[in-house]
PDB file of C-alpha atoms in Angstrom:
ATOM      1  CA  ILE A   1       0.023   0.001  -0.011  1.00  0.00           C
ATOM      2  CA  LYS A   2       1.577   3.279  -1.099  1.00  0.00           C
ATOM      3  CA  ILE A   3       1.566   6.043   1.677  1.00  0.00           C
ATOM      4  CA  PRO A   4       0.935   9.406   0.136  1.00  0.00           C
ATOM      5  CA  GLU A   5       2.473  12.596   1.199  1.00  0.00           C
ATOM      6  CA  SER A   6      -0.747  13.948   2.742  1.00  0.00           C
ATOM      7  CA  SER A   7      -3.828  12.640   4.457  1.00  0.00           C
ATOM      8  CA  ASP A   8      -6.021  14.016   1.786  1.00  0.00           C
ATOM      9  CA  GLU A   9      -4.473  11.704  -0.910  1.00  0.00           C
ATOM     10  CA  GLY A  10      -4.332   7.903  -0.991  1.00  0.00           C
ATOM     11  CA  ASP A  11      -6.447   5.070  -2.369  1.00  0.00           C
ATOM     12  CA  GLU A  12      -9.141   3.075  -0.689  1.00  0.00           C
ATOM     13  CA  TRP A  13      -6.827   0.549   1.098  1.00  0.00           C
ATOM     14  CA  PHE A  14      -4.525   3.373   2.379  1.00  0.00           C
ATOM     15  CA  ASN A  15      -7.522   4.953   3.979  1.00  0.00           C
ATOM     16  CA  ILE A  16      -8.557   1.666   5.503  1.00  0.00           C
ATOM     17  CA  TYR A  17      -5.156   1.109   6.993  1.00  0.00           C
ATOM     18  CA  LYS A  18      -5.024   4.830   8.091  1.00  0.00           C
ATOM     19  CA  GLN A  19      -8.170   3.824  10.236  1.00  0.00           C
ATOM     20  CA  VAL A  20      -6.495   0.616  11.467  1.00  0.00           C
ATOM     21  CA  PHE A  21      -3.623   2.846  12.823  1.00  0.00           C
ATOM     22  CA  LYS A  22      -6.170   5.307  14.281  1.00  0.00           C
ATOM     23  CA  SER A  23      -7.974   2.418  16.097  1.00  0.00           C
ATOM     24  CA  ALA A  24      -4.691   1.637  17.799  1.00  0.00           C
ATOM     25  CA  ASP A  25      -4.299   5.333  18.793  1.00  0.00           C
ATOM     26  CA  GLN A  26      -1.493   5.926  16.239  1.00  0.00           C
ATOM     27  CA  ASP A  27      -1.112   8.177  13.188  1.00  0.00           C
ATOM     28  CA  ILE A  28       0.452   6.432  10.114  1.00  0.00           C
ATOM     29  CA  PHE A  29       2.122   9.763   9.076  1.00  0.00           C
ATOM     30  CA  GLU A  30       3.776  10.236  12.507  1.00  0.00           C
ATOM     31  CA  VAL A  31       5.013   6.686  12.521  1.00  0.00           C
ATOM     32  CA  ILE A  32       6.608   6.966   9.028  1.00  0.00           C
ATOM     33  CA  ALA A  33       8.331  10.153  10.101  1.00  0.00           C
ATOM     34  CA  LEU A  34       9.846   8.598  13.195  1.00  0.00           C
ATOM     35  CA  GLU A  35      13.672   8.581  13.140  1.00  0.00           C
ATOM     36  CA  ASN A  36      14.027   5.722  15.561  1.00  0.00           C
ATOM     37  CA  PRO A  37      13.488   2.273  13.612  1.00  0.00           C
ATOM     38  CA  GLN A  38      13.055   0.400  16.906  1.00  0.00           C
ATOM     39  CA  LYS A  39      10.284   2.740  18.012  1.00  0.00           C
ATOM     40  CA  ARG A  40       8.603   2.460  14.691  1.00  0.00           C
ATOM     41  CA  LYS A  41       8.761  -1.313  14.856  1.00  0.00           C
ATOM     42  CA  THR A  42       7.282  -1.247  18.403  1.00  0.00           C
ATOM     43  CA  ILE A  43       4.281   0.825  17.179  1.00  0.00           C
ATOM     44  CA  LEU A  44       3.871  -1.310  14.201  1.00  0.00           C
ATOM     45  CA  LYS A  45       3.767  -4.271  16.517  1.00  0.00           C
ATOM     46  CA  SER A  46       0.980  -2.688  18.679  1.00  0.00           C
ATOM     47  CA  VAL A  47      -0.987  -1.907  15.544  1.00  0.00           C
ATOM     48  CA  GLU A  48      -0.630  -5.467  14.345  1.00  0.00           C
ATOM     49  CA  GLN A  49      -1.898  -6.700  17.712  1.00  0.00           C
ATOM     50  CA  LYS A  50      -4.992  -4.473  17.485  1.00  0.00           C
ATOM     51  CA  LEU A  51      -5.638  -5.578  13.889  1.00  0.00           C
ATOM     52  CA  ASN A  52      -5.140  -9.300  14.641  1.00  0.00           C
ATOM     53  CA  LYS A  53      -7.492  -9.014  17.667  1.00  0.00           C
ATOM     54  CA  THR A  54     -10.205  -7.764  15.339  1.00  0.00           C
ATOM     55  CA  LEU A  55      -9.468  -9.868  12.186  1.00  0.00           C
ATOM     56  CA  THR A  56      -7.983 -13.136  13.116  1.00  0.00           C
ATOM     57  CA  GLU A  57     -10.180 -13.961  16.138  1.00  0.00           C
ATOM     58  CA  SER A  58     -13.155 -13.594  14.044  1.00  0.00           C
ATOM     59  CA  TRP A  59     -11.537 -15.669  11.185  1.00  0.00           C
ATOM     60  CA  ASN A  60     -10.830 -18.395  13.623  1.00  0.00           C
ATOM     61  CA  LYS A  61     -14.598 -18.790  14.394  1.00  0.00           C
ATOM     62  CA  PHE A  62     -15.208 -19.212  10.641  1.00  0.00           C
ATOM     63  CA  LYS A  63     -12.696 -22.099  10.095  1.00  0.00           C
ATOM     64  CA  LEU A  64     -14.371 -25.399   9.345  1.00  0.00           C
ATOM     65  CA  THR A  65     -11.930 -27.288  11.535  1.00  0.00           C
ATOM     66  CA  ARG A  66     -10.253 -26.213  14.736  1.00  0.00           C
ATOM     67  CA  THR A  67      -7.125 -28.205  13.833  1.00  0.00           C
ATOM     68  CA  MET A  68      -6.193 -25.698  11.197  1.00  0.00           C
ATOM     69  CA  GLY A  69      -3.398 -23.285  12.167  1.00  0.00           C
ATOM     70  CA  ASN A  70      -3.778 -19.854  13.581  1.00  0.00           C
ATOM     71  CA  ILE A  71      -3.120 -16.775  11.465  1.00  0.00           C
ATOM     72  CA  ASN A  72      -1.643 -13.379  12.245  1.00  0.00           C
ATOM     73  CA  ILE A  73      -1.393 -10.358  10.018  1.00  0.00           C
ATOM     74  CA  SER A  74       2.111  -8.887   9.850  1.00  0.00           C
ATOM     75  CA  LEU A  75       2.833  -5.221   8.893  1.00  0.00           C
ATOM     76  CA  ASP A  76       6.059  -4.030   7.355  1.00  0.00           C
ATOM     77  CA  LEU A  77       6.625  -0.224   6.748  1.00  0.00           C
ATOM     78  CA  ASN A  78       9.186   0.667   4.158  1.00  0.00           C
ATOM     79  CA  VAL A  79      10.045   4.333   5.105  1.00  0.00           C
ATOM     80  CA  GLU A  80      12.185   4.912   1.959  1.00  0.00           C
ATOM     81  CA  ASN A  81       9.580   3.792  -0.477  1.00  0.00           C
ATOM     82  CA  ARG A  82       6.619   4.974   1.690  1.00  0.00           C
ATOM     83  CA  GLU A  83       4.998   1.508   1.475  1.00  0.00           C
ATOM     84  CA  LEU A  84       3.113  -0.627   3.969  1.00  0.00           C
ATOM     85  CA  SER A  85       3.254  -4.256   3.253  1.00  0.00           C
ATOM     86  CA  ILE A  86       0.691  -6.724   4.666  1.00  0.00           C
ATOM     87  CA  SER A  87       1.373 -10.437   4.953  1.00  0.00           C
ATOM     88  CA  ILE A  88      -0.018 -13.487   6.841  1.00  0.00           C
ATOM     89  CA  GLU A  89       1.836 -15.685   9.102  1.00  0.00           C
ATOM     90  CA  GLU A  90       0.168 -18.963   9.711  1.00  0.00           C
ATOM     91  CA  THR A  91       1.310 -21.408  12.472  1.00  0.00           C
ATOM     92  CA  ILE A  92       0.453 -25.041  11.909  1.00  0.00           C
ATOM     93  CA  ASN A  93       1.937 -27.662  14.237  1.00  0.00           C
ATOM     94  CA  LYS A  94       4.353 -25.191  15.613  1.00  0.00           C
ATOM     95  CA  GLU A  95       5.758 -24.382  12.111  1.00  0.00           C
ATOM     96  CA  ASN A  96       5.368 -20.865  10.703  1.00  0.00           C
ATOM     97  CA  TYR A  97       4.279 -20.372   7.034  1.00  0.00           C
ATOM     98  CA  TYR A  98       4.214 -16.861   5.270  1.00  0.00           C
ATOM     99  CA  PHE A  99       1.821 -15.751   2.658  1.00  0.00           C
ATOM    100  CA  GLU A 100       0.593 -12.770   0.805  1.00  0.00           C
ATOM    101  CA  ILE A 101      -3.166 -12.081   1.160  1.00  0.00           C
ATOM    102  CA  ASP A 102      -3.819 -13.173  -2.440  1.00  0.00           C
ATOM    103  CA  ASP A 103      -2.174 -16.597  -1.666  1.00  0.00           C
ATOM    104  CA  ARG A 104      -5.106 -17.475   0.773  1.00  0.00           C
ATOM    105  CA  SER A 105      -8.443 -19.043  -0.113  1.00  0.00           C
ATOM    106  CA  LYS A 106     -11.260 -17.174  -1.825  1.00  0.00           C
ATOM    107  CA  GLY A 107     -13.164 -17.459   1.487  1.00  0.00           C
ATOM    108  CA  PHE A 108     -10.381 -15.791   3.484  1.00  0.00           C
ATOM    109  CA  ILE A 109      -9.861 -13.049   0.908  1.00  0.00           C
ATOM    110  CA  TRP A 110     -13.555 -12.305   0.978  1.00  0.00           C
ATOM    111  CA  TYR A 111     -13.704 -12.252   4.757  1.00  0.00           C
ATOM    112  CA  TYR A 112     -10.630 -10.153   4.940  1.00  0.00           C
ATOM    113  CA  ASN A 113     -12.227  -7.526   2.643  1.00  0.00           C
ATOM    114  CA  PHE A 114     -15.495  -7.784   4.410  1.00  0.00           C
ATOM    115  CA  ILE A 115     -14.009  -7.156   7.913  1.00  0.00           C
ATOM    116  CA  MET A 116     -11.578  -4.404   6.780  1.00  0.00           C
ATOM    117  CA  LYS A 117     -14.211  -2.480   4.780  1.00  0.00           C
ATOM    118  CA  THR A 118     -16.877  -2.685   7.441  1.00  0.00           C
ATOM    119  CA  LYS A 119     -14.805  -2.333  10.606  1.00  0.00           C
ATOM    120  CA  TYR A 120     -12.317   0.206   9.249  1.00  0.00           C
ATOM    121  CA  ASN A 121     -14.457   2.082   6.813  1.00  0.00           C
ATOM    122  CA  SER A 122     -12.785   5.323   6.097  1.00  0.00           C
ATOM    123  CA  LYS A 123     -16.115   6.964   5.162  1.00  0.00           C
ATOM    124  CA  SER A 124     -17.637   6.529   8.549  1.00  0.00           C
ATOM    125  CA  SER A 125     -16.891   8.467  11.727  1.00  0.00           C
ATOM    126  CA  ASP A 126     -17.816   7.828  15.296  1.00  0.00           C
ATOM    127  CA  ALA A 127     -20.428  10.619  15.172  1.00  0.00           C
ATOM    128  CA  GLU A 128     -22.070   9.307  11.971  1.00  0.00           C
ATOM    129  CA  LYS A 129     -22.794   5.560  12.184  1.00  0.00           C
ATOM    130  CA  ASN A 130     -25.728   5.379   9.682  1.00  0.00           C
ATOM    131  CA  MET A 131     -23.981   3.391   7.089  1.00  0.00           C
ATOM    132  CA  ILE A 132     -25.541   1.180   4.317  1.00  0.00           C
ATOM    133  CA  PHE A 133     -23.637  -1.939   3.266  1.00  0.00           C
ATOM    134  CA  LEU A 134     -24.764  -3.656   0.061  1.00  0.00           C
ATOM    135  CA  LEU A 135     -23.294  -7.241  -0.314  1.00  0.00           C
ATOM    136  CA  ASP A 136     -23.728  -9.419  -3.337  1.00  0.00           C
ATOM    137  CA  GLU A 137     -23.722 -13.079  -2.467  1.00  0.00           C
ATOM    138  CA  PRO A 138     -21.677 -12.623   0.788  1.00  0.00           C
ATOM    139  CA  GLY A 139     -21.465 -16.268   1.525  1.00  0.00           C
ATOM    140  CA  SER A 140     -20.363 -17.579  -1.911  1.00  0.00           C
ATOM    141  CA  TYR A 141     -16.930 -18.609  -0.913  1.00  0.00           C
ATOM    142  CA  LEU A 142     -17.703 -19.704   2.673  1.00  0.00           C
ATOM    143  CA  HIS A 143     -18.579 -23.192   3.870  1.00  0.00           C
ATOM    144  CA  PHE A 144     -22.181 -23.550   5.399  1.00  0.00           C
ATOM    145  CA  ALA A 145     -21.050 -23.255   9.089  1.00  0.00           C
ATOM    146  CA  ALA A 146     -19.089 -20.026   8.182  1.00  0.00           C
ATOM    147  CA  GLN A 147     -22.360 -18.701   6.477  1.00  0.00           C
ATOM    148  CA  ASP A 148     -24.095 -19.141   9.699  1.00  0.00           C
ATOM    149  CA  GLN A 149     -21.362 -17.149  11.476  1.00  0.00           C
ATOM    150  CA  LEU A 150     -21.539 -14.552   8.837  1.00  0.00           C
ATOM    151  CA  CYS A 151     -25.255 -14.052   9.542  1.00  0.00           C
ATOM    152  CA  GLU A 152     -24.382 -13.485  13.177  1.00  0.00           C
ATOM    153  CA  LYS A 153     -21.669 -10.923  12.220  1.00  0.00           C
ATOM    154  CA  ILE A 154     -24.121  -9.043   9.871  1.00  0.00           C
ATOM    155  CA  ARG A 155     -26.640  -8.974  12.668  1.00  0.00           C
ATOM    156  CA  ASP A 156     -23.967  -7.456  14.913  1.00  0.00           C
ATOM    157  CA  ILE A 157     -23.171  -4.759  12.275  1.00  0.00           C
ATOM    158  CA  SER A 158     -26.802  -4.012  12.026  1.00  0.00           C
ATOM    159  CA  LYS A 159     -27.226  -3.495  15.706  1.00  0.00           C
ATOM    160  CA  ASN A 160     -24.513  -0.728  15.510  1.00  0.00           C
ATOM    161  CA  ASN A 161     -26.706   1.667  13.431  1.00  0.00           C
ATOM    162  CA  ALA A 162     -25.741   0.186  10.082  1.00  0.00           C
ATOM    163  CA  ILE A 163     -28.054  -1.208   7.494  1.00  0.00           C
ATOM    164  CA  VAL A 164     -26.931  -4.405   5.731  1.00  0.00           C
ATOM    165  CA  ILE A 165     -28.689  -5.388   2.526  1.00  0.00           C
ATOM    166  CA  TYR A 166     -27.589  -8.591   0.726  1.00  0.00           C
ATOM    167  CA  CYS A 167     -28.736 -11.001  -1.972  1.00  0.00           C
ATOM    168  CA  THR A 168     -28.070 -14.667  -1.781  1.00  0.00           C
ATOM    169  CA  HIS A 169     -28.890 -18.125  -3.171  1.00  0.00           C
ATOM    170  CA  SER A 170     -27.739 -19.819   0.026  1.00  0.00           C
ATOM    171  CA  HIS A 171     -30.376 -20.969   2.549  1.00  0.00           C
ATOM    172  CA  HIS A 172     -27.719 -20.824   5.116  1.00  0.00           C
ATOM    173  CA  MET A 173     -27.556 -17.006   4.686  1.00  0.00           C
ATOM    174  CA  LEU A 174     -31.349 -16.911   5.529  1.00  0.00           C
ATOM    175  CA  ASN A 175     -30.894 -18.028   9.057  1.00  0.00           C
ATOM    176  CA  LEU A 176     -34.020 -16.827  10.925  1.00  0.00           C
ATOM    177  CA  LYS A 177     -32.059 -16.732  14.138  1.00  0.00           C
ATOM    178  CA  TYR A 178     -30.150 -13.661  12.904  1.00  0.00           C
ATOM    179  CA  ILE A 179     -32.344 -11.912  10.295  1.00  0.00           C
TER     180      ILE A 179
END
């Protein structure tokens, strides 16, 4: 993700990650301007922890089997190129494996996008929570148990002053317990 010179610039993913840093009480521009690389690394680690608490704990609920490994999102900040890199570390049987986001399953990629764009939406503010999310076939790449979990997550988003409208062909996404 390219980090622009000013806060008014940047693409959608930069703005999402700017919100991730904000949720960890950090400013991405202040972090990139730090002279001390150890301090920058320490702050990045705290931002990672905040992001992982949000993203990976939820994803672990979506996994079909509990024997799969645990994942963590890793952030790397290249100051010279003004780039933020995101990768995934997965631990399976005490072995670590490293992936890019695009290397993961379609279900994980969809879920990553869903969480990042609903939780860290740069167009919302604390004062204005009246958001509308339109989702096209949200459970397409998820197994049936994950679709049930997604219904619960959609209900939670709706309880926080947001409207979620989606179309589906999956009867699992029509769980009357949640809609």
